[in-house]
XYZ file of C-alpha atoms in Angstrom:
769
model
C 111.815 1.336 -128.816
C 113.025 0.459 -125.270
C 115.862 -2.092 -125.399
C 116.739 -1.818 -121.686
C 114.833 -5.015 -120.872
C 117.562 -6.980 -122.685
C 119.853 -6.210 -119.686
C 117.527 -7.809 -117.071
C 118.799 -10.994 -115.402
C 115.444 -12.718 -115.860
C 114.956 -11.609 -119.529
C 112.683 -13.992 -121.505
C 112.546 -13.709 -125.325
C 109.045 -15.153 -125.627
C 107.567 -12.783 -123.099
C 109.214 -9.798 -124.812
C 107.980 -10.751 -128.311
C 104.450 -11.493 -127.048
C 104.377 -8.164 -125.253
C 105.419 -6.210 -128.334
C 102.867 -7.855 -130.670
C 100.030 -7.665 -128.121
C 99.935 -3.877 -128.376
C 99.942 -3.938 -132.226
C 97.059 -6.452 -132.348
C 94.937 -4.138 -130.252
C 95.702 -0.898 -132.152
C 96.043 -2.134 -135.786
C 95.275 -5.823 -136.232
C 96.002 -5.751 -139.956
C 99.495 -4.323 -139.707
C 101.189 -7.133 -137.777
C 103.446 -8.213 -140.677
C 104.609 -4.682 -141.350
C 105.279 -4.154 -137.699
C 107.325 -7.368 -137.568
C 109.487 -6.237 -140.548
C 110.103 -2.841 -138.892
C 110.975 -4.529 -135.586
C 113.509 -6.852 -137.278
C 115.187 -3.924 -139.007
C 115.453 -2.003 -135.731
C 116.999 -5.022 -133.992
C 119.590 -5.389 -136.820
C 120.537 -1.691 -136.511
C 120.861 -2.057 -132.729
C 123.079 -5.140 -133.116
C 125.335 -3.230 -135.511
C 125.685 -0.385 -132.983
C 126.625 -2.839 -130.221
C 129.227 -4.491 -132.462
C 130.784 -1.133 -133.313
C 130.972 -0.187 -129.612
C 132.646 -3.488 -128.694
C 135.146 -3.180 -131.533
C 136.109 0.354 -130.474
C 136.558 -0.649 -126.803
C 138.770 -3.593 -127.791
C 140.933 -1.378 -130.001
C 141.514 1.128 -127.175
C 142.409 -1.701 -124.723
C 144.998 -3.074 -127.155
C 146.574 0.368 -127.538
C 146.797 0.880 -123.738
C 148.303 -2.539 -122.868
C 152.015 -1.714 -123.803
C 151.934 1.383 -121.605
C 150.711 -0.659 -118.571
C 153.499 -3.162 -119.088
C 156.069 -0.368 -119.220
C 154.715 1.092 -115.950
C 154.955 -2.322 -114.232
C 158.540 -2.770 -115.329
C 159.494 0.704 -114.085
C 157.909 0.003 -110.682
C 159.844 -3.258 -110.430
C 163.167 -1.466 -111.080
C 162.415 1.189 -108.446
C 161.593 -1.513 -105.836
C 164.912 -3.258 -106.507
C 166.768 0.022 -106.127
C 165.008 0.755 -102.810
C 166.019 -2.645 -101.476
C 169.686 -1.983 -102.306
C 169.507 1.427 -100.569
C 168.001 -0.096 -97.404
C 170.831 -2.670 -97.237
C 173.359 0.160 -97.469
C 171.591 2.125 -94.705
C 171.502 -0.938 -92.442
C 175.231 -1.447 -92.963
C 175.896 2.215 -92.142
C 173.886 1.903 -88.894
C 175.774 -1.225 -87.823
C 179.101 0.460 -88.526
C 178.027 3.560 -86.598
C 177.074 1.459 -83.572
C 180.452 -0.234 -83.568
C 182.258 3.085 -83.790
C 180.224 4.825 -81.018
C 179.619 2.055 -78.443
C 182.459 3.186 -76.181
C 181.279 6.774 -76.292
C 177.739 5.739 -75.255
C 179.121 3.798 -72.286
C 180.885 6.909 -71.123
C 177.655 8.894 -71.430
C 175.753 6.288 -69.332
C 178.368 6.452 -66.589
C 178.256 10.233 -66.628
C 174.443 10.095 -66.268
C 174.723 7.738 -63.289
C 177.153 10.102 -61.616
C 174.764 12.953 -62.254
C 171.855 11.000 -60.689
C 173.907 10.170 -57.599
C 174.924 13.761 -57.234
C 171.281 14.822 -57.466
C 170.297 12.239 -54.817
C 173.097 13.444 -52.571
C 171.999 17.021 -53.078
C 168.397 16.102 -52.194
C 169.599 14.202 -49.119
C 171.597 17.196 -48.012
C 168.563 19.370 -48.609
C 166.350 16.993 -46.570
C 168.950 16.840 -43.827
C 169.065 20.594 -43.781
C 165.248 20.600 -43.923
C 165.089 18.190 -40.915
C 167.334 20.507 -38.982
C 165.236 23.494 -39.923
C 161.957 21.751 -39.114
C 163.325 20.439 -35.793
C 164.319 23.923 -34.842
C 160.941 25.400 -35.825
C 158.672 22.651 -34.419
C 158.546 24.083 -30.912
C 157.303 27.406 -32.254
C 154.778 25.547 -34.360
C 153.442 23.648 -31.331
C 152.860 26.954 -29.589
C 150.309 27.845 -32.271
C 148.100 24.928 -31.120
C 147.069 24.550 -34.772
C 146.690 20.829 -35.350
C 146.706 21.128 -39.132
C 149.912 23.198 -39.264
C 151.664 20.965 -36.737
C 150.585 17.916 -38.704
C 151.982 19.448 -41.896
C 155.355 20.068 -40.193
C 155.439 16.507 -38.813
C 154.599 15.123 -42.230
C 157.509 17.078 -43.734
C 159.812 15.814 -40.987
C 158.594 12.270 -41.696
C 159.440 12.701 -45.400
C 162.885 14.074 -44.516
C 163.496 11.185 -42.148
C 162.781 8.712 -44.932
C 165.829 10.153 -46.779
C 168.054 9.778 -43.731
C 167.748 6.033 -43.217
C 171.493 5.448 -43.526
C 172.557 8.199 -41.149
C 174.086 7.182 -37.782
C 171.463 8.976 -35.693
C 168.465 7.693 -37.658
C 166.958 5.740 -34.708
C 167.275 8.793 -32.448
C 165.471 10.899 -35.031
C 162.688 8.264 -35.229
C 162.247 8.366 -31.456
C 162.156 12.136 -31.535
C 159.541 12.157 -34.305
C 157.340 9.647 -32.439
C 157.573 11.803 -29.342
C 156.399 14.794 -31.360
C 153.490 12.761 -32.736
C 152.558 11.759 -29.204
C 152.584 15.432 -28.186
C 150.318 16.270 -31.095
C 147.977 13.403 -30.209
C 147.872 14.422 -26.550
C 147.233 18.018 -27.475
C 144.439 17.094 -29.899
C 142.805 14.389 -27.757
C 140.266 16.693 -26.031
C 139.192 18.064 -29.385
C 139.008 14.542 -30.832
C 136.820 13.319 -27.985
C 134.571 16.355 -28.287
C 134.333 15.880 -32.053
C 133.343 12.230 -31.810
C 130.900 12.902 -28.996
C 129.229 15.730 -30.913
C 129.499 13.899 -34.272
C 130.909 17.046 -35.939
C 131.405 15.899 -39.499
C 133.852 18.506 -40.858
C 136.106 18.473 -37.811
C 136.160 14.655 -37.879
C 137.293 14.718 -41.510
C 140.139 17.085 -40.516
C 141.329 14.721 -37.803
C 141.121 11.735 -40.155
C 143.282 13.594 -42.680
C 145.780 14.645 -39.991
C 146.131 11.203 -38.435
C 146.435 9.515 -41.830
C 149.302 11.891 -42.702
C 151.210 11.078 -39.514
C 150.421 7.332 -39.727
C 148.357 7.363 -36.536
C 144.995 6.167 -37.888
C 144.702 3.210 -35.448
C 145.091 5.653 -32.531
C 142.318 7.855 -33.929
C 140.019 4.839 -34.264
C 140.824 3.977 -30.652
C 139.430 7.377 -29.626
C 136.353 6.730 -31.791
C 135.726 3.316 -30.252
C 136.332 4.573 -26.729
C 133.866 7.461 -27.062
C 130.959 5.434 -28.448
C 131.747 2.325 -26.443
C 131.632 4.374 -23.253
C 128.227 5.798 -24.187
C 126.812 2.340 -24.961
C 128.216 0.751 -21.795
C 126.612 3.553 -19.781
C 123.263 2.763 -21.425
C 123.687 -0.891 -20.422
C 124.556 -0.047 -16.831
C 121.488 2.182 -16.572
C 119.340 -0.673 -17.892
C 120.846 -3.082 -15.339
C 119.842 -0.739 -12.518
C 116.271 -0.478 -13.788
C 113.335 -2.605 -12.651
C 113.083 -4.351 -16.018
C 113.509 -8.123 -16.281
C 116.757 -9.411 -17.742
C 115.235 -10.322 -21.107
C 113.733 -6.830 -21.407
C 117.078 -5.277 -20.441
C 118.827 -7.276 -23.169
C 116.127 -6.448 -25.700
C 116.429 -2.728 -25.009
C 120.211 -2.853 -25.212
C 120.242 -4.906 -28.407
C 117.804 -2.429 -29.969
C 120.197 0.371 -28.997
C 123.115 -1.480 -30.610
C 121.133 -2.021 -33.810
C 120.186 1.648 -33.961
C 123.844 2.535 -33.329
C 124.857 0.324 -36.253
C 122.624 2.209 -38.666
C 123.410 5.706 -37.373
C 127.178 5.187 -37.064
C 127.395 3.505 -40.445
C 125.759 6.501 -42.059
C 128.108 8.920 -40.238
C 131.270 6.817 -40.686
C 130.650 6.444 -44.411
C 131.307 10.194 -44.727
C 134.433 10.130 -42.556
C 136.296 6.815 -42.856
C 137.350 4.744 -45.848
C 136.185 1.399 -44.418
C 133.026 2.238 -42.430
C 131.591 -1.315 -42.346
C 134.661 -2.776 -40.683
C 134.938 0.145 -38.235
C 131.322 -0.068 -37.034
C 131.620 -3.863 -36.807
C 134.662 -3.525 -34.535
C 132.750 -0.940 -32.456
C 129.996 -3.499 -31.753
C 132.551 -6.223 -30.994
C 134.365 -4.031 -28.469
C 131.091 -2.870 -26.909
C 129.837 -6.415 -26.372
C 133.174 -7.302 -24.802
C 133.218 -4.262 -22.492
C 129.754 -4.645 -20.946
C 129.744 -4.535 -17.148
C 128.201 -6.736 -15.903
C 128.966 -8.979 -18.859
C 126.284 -10.995 -20.613
C 127.696 -14.360 -19.350
C 127.473 -13.064 -15.762
C 123.902 -11.866 -16.344
C 122.946 -15.207 -17.905
C 124.433 -17.119 -14.991
C 122.592 -14.939 -12.484
C 119.323 -15.198 -14.407
C 119.575 -18.991 -14.630
C 120.331 -19.297 -10.916
C 117.336 -17.137 -9.992
C 115.008 -19.172 -12.207
C 113.613 -22.281 -10.583
C 114.490 -25.728 -11.861
C 111.212 -25.870 -13.791
C 111.757 -22.523 -15.533
C 115.516 -22.763 -16.172
C 115.292 -23.913 -19.799
C 112.412 -21.574 -20.652
C 114.319 -18.650 -19.128
C 117.352 -19.536 -21.254
C 115.173 -19.682 -24.369
C 113.683 -16.255 -23.670
C 117.142 -14.756 -23.220
C 118.495 -16.490 -26.322
C 115.546 -15.244 -28.360
C 116.622 -11.657 -27.654
C 120.117 -12.374 -29.030
C 118.731 -14.284 -32.014
C 116.375 -11.422 -32.867
C 119.249 -8.942 -32.633
C 121.445 -11.192 -34.794
C 118.781 -11.465 -37.495
C 118.396 -7.677 -37.546
C 122.151 -7.211 -37.899
C 122.375 -9.891 -40.581
C 119.617 -8.241 -42.600
C 121.424 -4.893 -42.293
C 124.816 -6.358 -43.275
C 123.745 -8.749 -46.006
C 123.611 -6.251 -48.919
C 127.156 -5.079 -48.106
C 128.894 -8.312 -47.035
C 131.202 -8.006 -50.039
C 132.493 -4.706 -48.662
C 132.908 -6.026 -45.125
C 135.827 -7.745 -43.450
C 134.376 -11.256 -43.070
C 136.846 -12.133 -40.301
C 135.555 -9.217 -38.243
C 131.964 -10.143 -39.044
C 132.748 -13.665 -37.806
C 134.127 -12.189 -34.567
C 130.918 -10.178 -34.167
C 128.813 -13.309 -34.663
C 130.842 -15.062 -31.967
C 130.493 -12.029 -29.672
C 126.688 -12.116 -30.051
C 126.190 -15.877 -29.698
C 129.280 -16.884 -27.712
C 127.767 -16.123 -24.307
C 125.133 -18.788 -24.899
C 127.500 -21.532 -26.084
C 128.057 -23.161 -22.642
C 124.289 -23.498 -22.245
C 123.837 -24.767 -25.809
C 126.412 -27.483 -25.071
C 124.402 -28.387 -21.931
C 121.108 -28.377 -23.824
C 120.607 -32.146 -23.526
C 120.840 -32.104 -19.714
C 118.638 -29.008 -19.450
C 115.998 -30.506 -21.740
C 116.028 -33.835 -19.901
C 115.555 -32.139 -16.530
C 112.740 -29.983 -17.941
C 110.912 -32.917 -19.556
C 111.150 -35.099 -16.446
C 109.654 -32.308 -14.340
C 106.852 -31.845 -16.878
C 106.033 -35.554 -17.225
C 106.045 -35.962 -13.447
C 103.164 -33.500 -13.344
C 101.083 -35.742 -15.646
C 98.907 -37.918 -13.354
C 98.400 -41.572 -14.255
C 97.419 -43.124 -10.929
C 93.890 -42.597 -9.543
C 91.782 -44.211 -6.871
C 89.281 -45.910 -9.192
C 90.225 -48.201 -12.070
C 88.010 -46.280 -14.497
C 89.772 -43.025 -13.574
C 93.181 -44.659 -14.059
C 92.184 -45.879 -17.527
C 90.940 -42.415 -18.459
C 94.144 -40.737 -17.238
C 96.234 -43.208 -19.242
C 94.238 -42.323 -22.360
C 94.596 -38.573 -21.776
C 98.319 -38.889 -21.091
C 99.164 -39.867 -24.698
C 98.535 -36.425 -26.172
C 100.244 -34.799 -23.202
C 103.323 -36.970 -23.732
C 103.706 -36.131 -27.406
C 102.877 -32.468 -26.810
C 105.878 -32.378 -24.483
C 108.012 -34.213 -27.053
C 106.973 -31.862 -29.891
C 107.649 -28.802 -27.743
C 111.117 -30.219 -27.035
C 111.842 -30.346 -30.783
C 110.769 -26.716 -31.139
C 113.044 -25.700 -28.264
C 115.964 -27.643 -29.720
C 115.646 -25.906 -33.090
C 115.269 -22.466 -31.515
C 118.212 -22.813 -29.148
C 120.656 -24.944 -31.174
C 119.467 -24.636 -34.800
C 119.203 -28.418 -34.870
C 122.780 -29.045 -33.690
C 121.547 -30.290 -30.307
C 119.643 -33.266 -31.701
C 121.956 -35.774 -29.960
C 121.182 -34.184 -26.602
C 117.495 -34.053 -27.515
C 117.416 -37.779 -28.283
C 118.914 -38.541 -24.844
C 116.315 -36.290 -23.223
C 113.501 -37.965 -25.181
C 114.802 -41.375 -24.153
C 114.658 -40.292 -20.499
C 111.149 -38.874 -21.048
C 109.797 -42.086 -22.582
C 111.586 -44.229 -19.990
C 109.939 -42.289 -17.152
C 106.555 -42.378 -18.865
C 106.742 -46.116 -19.584
C 107.807 -46.772 -15.985
C 104.841 -44.766 -14.637
C 102.495 -46.448 -17.120
C 103.735 -49.914 -16.112
C 103.348 -48.999 -12.437
C 99.755 -47.933 -13.106
C 99.100 -51.242 -14.886
C 100.415 -53.093 -11.832
C 98.183 -50.970 -9.619
C 95.187 -51.811 -11.830
C 96.013 -55.517 -11.495
C 95.873 -55.195 -7.741
C 92.657 -53.183 -7.809
C 91.086 -55.794 -10.069
C 92.463 -58.520 -7.717
C 94.027 -60.396 -10.620
C 96.789 -61.684 -8.348
C 94.365 -62.998 -5.686
C 92.761 -66.424 -5.785
C 89.641 -66.291 -3.558
C 88.508 -69.404 -1.727
C 85.133 -70.891 -2.396
C 83.433 -72.044 -5.532
C 81.038 -69.104 -5.949
C 81.185 -68.174 -9.631
C 80.374 -64.646 -10.809
C 80.966 -63.219 -14.257
C 82.528 -59.725 -14.282
C 83.712 -58.271 -17.581
C 84.506 -54.779 -16.289
C 88.232 -55.474 -15.919
C 88.433 -56.852 -19.460
C 86.628 -53.844 -20.924
C 89.005 -51.504 -19.117
C 91.958 -53.568 -20.361
C 90.750 -53.208 -23.951
C 90.702 -49.431 -23.510
C 94.258 -49.614 -22.194
C 95.285 -51.676 -25.240
C 93.754 -48.999 -27.474
C 95.783 -46.401 -25.551
C 98.940 -48.452 -26.225
C 98.015 -48.532 -29.910
C 97.670 -44.754 -29.933
C 101.083 -44.522 -28.275
C 102.630 -46.692 -30.991
C 100.876 -44.765 -33.777
C 101.868 -41.339 -32.485
C 105.410 -42.543 -31.791
C 105.830 -43.569 -35.443
C 104.429 -40.276 -36.725
C 106.551 -38.284 -34.255
C 109.728 -40.135 -35.255
C 109.053 -39.358 -38.933
C 108.417 -35.690 -38.116
C 111.556 -35.560 -35.967
C 113.732 -36.924 -38.779
C 112.245 -34.565 -41.371
C 112.646 -31.441 -39.257
C 116.232 -32.096 -38.279
C 117.288 -33.057 -41.779
C 115.742 -29.775 -42.933
C 117.424 -27.582 -40.290
C 120.724 -29.248 -39.360
C 121.100 -30.843 -42.801
C 122.701 -27.651 -44.152
C 125.783 -28.395 -42.015
C 126.265 -31.690 -43.898
C 128.625 -31.254 -46.821
C 128.029 -33.133 -50.077
C 131.566 -34.510 -49.804
C 131.016 -35.894 -46.293
C 131.668 -39.586 -45.793
C 131.451 -41.324 -42.395
C 134.461 -43.474 -43.327
C 136.627 -40.386 -43.870
C 138.431 -39.031 -40.812
C 138.727 -35.657 -42.523
C 135.054 -35.407 -43.441
C 134.364 -32.553 -41.044
C 137.425 -30.567 -42.087
C 136.636 -31.112 -45.759
C 133.117 -29.816 -45.240
C 134.398 -26.735 -43.473
C 136.953 -26.033 -46.205
C 134.292 -26.347 -48.870
C 132.119 -23.854 -47.052
C 135.042 -21.463 -46.706
C 135.715 -21.587 -50.436
C 132.138 -20.686 -51.208
C 131.852 -17.368 -52.998
C 128.691 -16.459 -51.070
C 129.993 -16.768 -47.522
C 127.758 -15.508 -44.754
C 129.335 -15.758 -41.276
C 125.900 -15.390 -39.669
C 124.836 -18.674 -41.275
C 128.151 -20.430 -40.649
C 128.203 -20.065 -36.849
C 128.620 -23.538 -35.366
C 128.997 -23.752 -31.598
C 129.154 -27.548 -31.586
C 132.098 -28.045 -33.964
C 134.583 -26.446 -31.564
C 132.683 -27.134 -28.363
C 132.200 -30.891 -28.724
C 133.815 -32.409 -31.813
C 132.798 -35.977 -30.894
C 129.106 -35.078 -30.657
C 129.375 -33.123 -33.904
C 130.841 -36.176 -35.642
C 127.946 -38.300 -34.336
C 125.470 -35.703 -35.574
C 127.006 -35.671 -39.067
C 126.859 -39.469 -39.250
C 123.238 -39.417 -38.122
C 122.308 -36.807 -40.739
C 124.226 -38.738 -43.405
C 122.264 -41.913 -42.607
C 118.964 -40.013 -42.666
C 119.846 -38.528 -46.038
C 120.979 -41.856 -47.518
C 118.281 -44.170 -46.094
C 115.393 -41.688 -46.006
C 113.556 -40.312 -43.003
C 110.934 -43.065 -43.248
C 113.520 -45.681 -42.206
C 115.059 -43.791 -39.305
C 115.782 -45.450 -35.967
C 116.026 -42.263 -33.909
C 113.518 -43.569 -31.340
C 114.303 -47.288 -31.552
C 114.555 -47.749 -27.776
C 111.362 -45.804 -26.916
C 109.495 -47.766 -29.602
C 110.707 -51.036 -28.072
C 109.654 -49.841 -24.606
C 106.171 -48.924 -25.865
C 105.891 -52.318 -27.569
C 106.713 -53.994 -24.238
C 104.097 -51.799 -22.585
C 101.560 -52.959 -25.141
C 102.515 -56.540 -24.302
C 101.883 -55.876 -20.601
C 98.464 -54.441 -21.456
C 97.677 -57.607 -23.454
C 98.706 -59.739 -20.490
C 96.458 -57.659 -18.228
C 93.500 -58.141 -20.552
C 94.161 -61.877 -20.858
C 94.497 -62.333 -17.115
C 91.267 -60.405 -16.511
C 89.442 -62.826 -18.831
C 91.114 -66.004 -17.602
C 90.828 -65.191 -13.890
C 87.277 -66.584 -13.538
C 88.208 -69.775 -15.383
C 91.311 -70.217 -13.281
C 89.315 -69.757 -10.053
C 87.122 -72.721 -11.064
C 89.972 -74.901 -12.328
C 92.101 -74.638 -9.169
C 89.249 -76.302 -7.278
C 89.290 -79.414 -9.508
C 92.127 -81.264 -7.788
C 90.627 -80.511 -4.373
C 87.157 -81.950 -5.026
C 86.361 -84.768 -2.579
C 84.120 -86.541 -5.106
C 87.134 -87.933 -7.001
C 88.244 -90.324 -4.241
C 85.018 -90.807 -2.213
C 83.272 -94.211 -2.419
C 79.754 -93.751 -1.135
C 76.880 -96.262 -0.913
C 75.904 -95.590 -4.512
C 79.325 -96.301 -5.937
C 78.523 -99.913 -6.844
C 75.234 -98.896 -8.397
C 76.731 -96.158 -10.588
C 79.514 -98.362 -11.843
C 76.995 -100.224 -13.966
C 75.427 -97.043 -15.365
C 76.401 -95.967 -18.877
C 78.502 -92.803 -19.235
C 75.804 -90.732 -20.934
C 73.655 -90.979 -17.815
C 76.169 -88.769 -15.919
C 75.913 -84.929 -15.913
C 78.956 -82.622 -15.975
C 79.808 -81.050 -12.644
C 79.065 -77.404 -11.873
C 82.669 -76.181 -12.173
C 82.951 -77.304 -15.806
C 79.521 -76.018 -16.766
C 80.429 -72.630 -15.284
C 83.599 -72.627 -17.384
C 81.723 -73.740 -20.502
C 79.068 -71.059 -20.169
C 81.752 -68.439 -19.507
C 83.703 -69.430 -22.620
C 80.522 -69.497 -24.708
C 79.815 -65.894 -23.681
C 83.345 -64.805 -24.570
C 82.681 -64.144 -28.338
C 80.041 -61.581 -27.348
C 82.620 -59.578 -25.419
C 85.262 -60.021 -28.108
C 82.914 -58.636 -30.744
C 84.295 -55.035 -30.436
C 87.571 -56.374 -31.823
C 85.768 -57.163 -35.070
C 83.102 -54.469 -35.371
C 84.801 -51.434 -33.854
C 86.748 -49.350 -36.404
C 89.577 -48.165 -34.191
C 92.922 -47.939 -35.999
C 94.841 -47.516 -32.727
C 93.223 -50.602 -31.188
C 93.840 -52.582 -34.360
C 97.487 -51.535 -34.415
C 97.984 -52.539 -30.782
C 96.215 -55.892 -31.211
C 98.383 -56.801 -34.200
C 101.540 -55.709 -32.385
C 100.726 -57.614 -29.176
C 101.140 -61.314 -28.464
C 98.999 -63.532 -26.257
C 100.132 -66.473 -24.127
C 99.331 -70.040 -25.161
C 99.934 -69.707 -28.917
C 98.615 -72.415 -31.307
C 100.428 -75.730 -31.248
C 102.757 -76.543 -34.126
C 100.969 -78.282 -36.955
C 97.562 -76.777 -36.135
C 95.651 -74.791 -38.716
C 95.954 -71.067 -37.946
C 92.971 -69.322 -39.551
C 92.397 -67.464 -36.272
C 95.506 -65.339 -36.876
C 93.563 -63.479 -39.545
C 90.854 -62.548 -37.046
C 91.738 -60.848 -33.761
C 88.617 -62.068 -31.944
C 89.288 -65.674 -32.983
C 92.909 -65.243 -31.941
C 91.859 -64.168 -28.445
C 89.217 -66.881 -28.181
C 91.747 -69.510 -29.214
C 94.289 -68.278 -26.678
C 91.777 -68.372 -23.797
C 90.577 -71.810 -24.882
C 94.111 -73.210 -25.061
C 94.898 -71.686 -21.667
C 91.767 -73.311 -20.251
C 92.611 -76.736 -21.658
C 96.275 -76.524 -20.619
C 95.413 -75.439 -17.087
C 92.666 -78.090 -16.916
C 95.181 -80.751 -17.867
C 97.616 -79.498 -15.226
C 95.054 -79.608 -12.402
C 93.762 -83.024 -13.525
C 97.298 -84.388 -13.139
C 97.221 -83.136 -9.523
C 94.213 -85.320 -8.627
C 95.564 -87.923 -6.161
C 93.065 -90.726 -6.834
C 90.170 -91.627 -9.120
C 87.485 -94.190 -8.359
C 85.718 -95.934 -11.270
C 82.789 -93.570 -10.819
C 84.913 -90.420 -10.622
C 86.831 -91.625 -13.672
C 83.615 -91.656 -15.675
C 82.598 -88.321 -14.164
C 85.874 -86.701 -15.151
C 85.597 -88.125 -18.676
C 82.076 -86.657 -18.831
C 83.406 -83.246 -17.746
C 86.132 -83.335 -20.386
C 83.622 -84.385 -23.067
C 81.463 -81.435 -22.084
C 84.405 -79.051 -22.482
C 85.296 -80.645 -25.820
C 81.736 -80.111 -27.037
C 81.999 -76.455 -26.046
C 85.202 -76.183 -28.034
C 83.569 -77.846 -31.042
C 80.655 -75.423 -30.813
C 83.140 -72.509 -30.984
C 84.976 -74.065 -33.916
C 88.012 -75.012 -31.820
C 89.817 -78.324 -31.449
C 90.529 -79.924 -28.053
C 94.238 -80.036 -27.275
C 96.125 -83.253 -27.958
C 96.889 -83.729 -24.275
C 93.216 -83.355 -23.313
C 92.273 -85.929 -25.975
C 94.927 -88.322 -24.627
C 93.634 -87.864 -21.067
C 90.029 -88.595 -21.994
C 91.209 -91.653 -23.925
C 93.005 -93.003 -20.828
C 89.952 -92.242 -18.676
C 87.537 -94.102 -20.954
C 89.778 -97.152 -21.457
C 88.632 -100.259 -19.566
C 91.102 -101.648 -16.999
C 91.716 -104.804 -19.025
C 92.499 -102.799 -22.194
C 94.548 -100.113 -20.483
C 97.980 -101.594 -21.142
C 97.304 -102.025 -24.836
C 95.836 -98.517 -25.269
C 98.676 -96.872 -23.321
C 101.260 -98.112 -25.809
C 100.299 -95.392 -28.304
C 100.307 -92.604 -25.704
C 103.083 -90.816 -23.757
C 104.501 -93.214 -21.183
C 104.639 -90.710 -18.342
C 101.016 -89.666 -18.846
C 99.873 -93.302 -19.000
C 101.768 -94.116 -15.793
C 100.228 -91.145 -13.978
C 96.656 -92.145 -14.801
C 97.331 -95.794 -14.076
C 98.381 -94.740 -10.576
C 95.277 -92.535 -10.208
C 92.969 -95.386 -11.220
C 95.037 -97.950 -9.265
C 95.613 -100.113 -12.289
C 98.518 -102.464 -12.892
C 100.705 -101.021 -15.629
């Protein structure tokens, strides 16, 4: 029987018993009881065996226990003895140190004496060696072997280092330097030939030699001189060619970029710091060019006409910018290995020639824009042509302005925005002035300032229709100005915004310095991206730029006021266009009204005067002048209909931005403000009534008949106003009241009306008042 299952951790008695009896029930169902008795007996025998094993193990453990205790006690005694021995040894060591300390001091002093004697012996050997080498150096120079001579000079240099305290040390130094100069002079032809031919092995020899004699800077001078001379010769050949200046610069910059790659590859096998060496080579080359780049730029700008000066500068600057981007891309993977100060000098050498022109960008851009806008025609012989030119000029204006932004970013990387804003202000000022002059010319061509004699009335709506087109042009100006200002703010915040430090505050006087220091501490410095011509060139303008960028960042580009003055000027232009349109409408009415005070019928007393006095008022007909005005005003809504039906966002913008003369009187209902056509109709109507009142007051005398006639005319005009949904003005109502009042009731009626007005009409009607 297998009893191993009793050792399992998850042993279950029931499962074990069931498993044992399950097999018996299958094989011999009738022998279960016998099997159970056998199983019990086996278990009892197994238990007895286990008990015997446990008893035997316990007995052995009890027998072994005294021996373990004896071993522990023995170990304890040995440890105690060891401790005592260590104390004795420590005491012996301390005693030995006390007894031998004086002897050790003597040994130390003897060792120091020995060391000094050895140093003195070495010094004497070096002194003797210096003498020997000095005596042999002339023979060595005769060999013309640079390596051997260098080895001798190196040995002399080592000997000289041991002779610092000798009286003739300075003389020996001078002598050694003279020998080095002889070696350098002797080797210079070979050095030049080596660098010109780019012989790798020979160059390595010279590097080793000059490093040993501490003359590496002099060797680099030969290297720079050789390659610089070759590059300057290339430039001079280009200057004598027939190529334009920008092509000359492009060719030369391409040569410099190729030199960078080729010399870097060669120098990496010769020098320890190839990136710095090739960088210095380019710096020295750019500084040695004859004629220099500033001279070439000045000559090129002088040869260019006034119109092409800025574009010429941009073309030339593009060549330098392209070269700079190529160099930056080549340097960027190895900036960590480069001398960043030298890289910064190279950046200045590339861009520095253009700095004076970048600082003058505002003046150059202003001059360029004024020349361009002067070529945009606004004035034409016919009014229709003038209106068309004004409409076409809008896109031309903002094309010029957008191109100016592009030029500013290309030439100044956004730093010239202050100069650009001044140039844009000049551009818009010139344009607005020309636009206003054209409007004045249109007024004259439409004869809005003339007042023809005679009462001939002719309707002509051509001037008004042209004026509406001009108003729509003003609306397009305002719309494009808003969009352009938003675009301007976004672009400059995107480009020049990188110069604005997060720690900048306009209230801090050190804001600029703090920003620069933060940039310098950055672990990813890139001198090509840090070049800032404005910071050193014009600190005041740079401070203004930072404040402007800060405000754009804080307030958002949608709330910028970069073009506040041009926007105000365009709004005033829109107002002038509104006045032109109003005058073109009101001219015909005014021509009729100025005749009112001059009519002879007011004071004439013909043969029928007595007869007509008895006639009722309704029997009189309005005079021709007022019927002409009434019919003209009644036709006005038809011509104002485009304001309502035409879906023109520019026209709508201009109409809402403009203001008309003769606004509604205080206290009147103003539903017309919601409708542009009603607003215009109301303004013309109020102008008509106001002007009518003014000319009525100029009538010298009114007979009873003419009084009724005038009241009839005013009633006619009031009916016209009622038909258009307009109210007669208070003054016109007061006048008609005074005209209709009977002489005997005049005094009583006048009490409720303005005294001056009542007195005036009393004098006209020759009434006692």
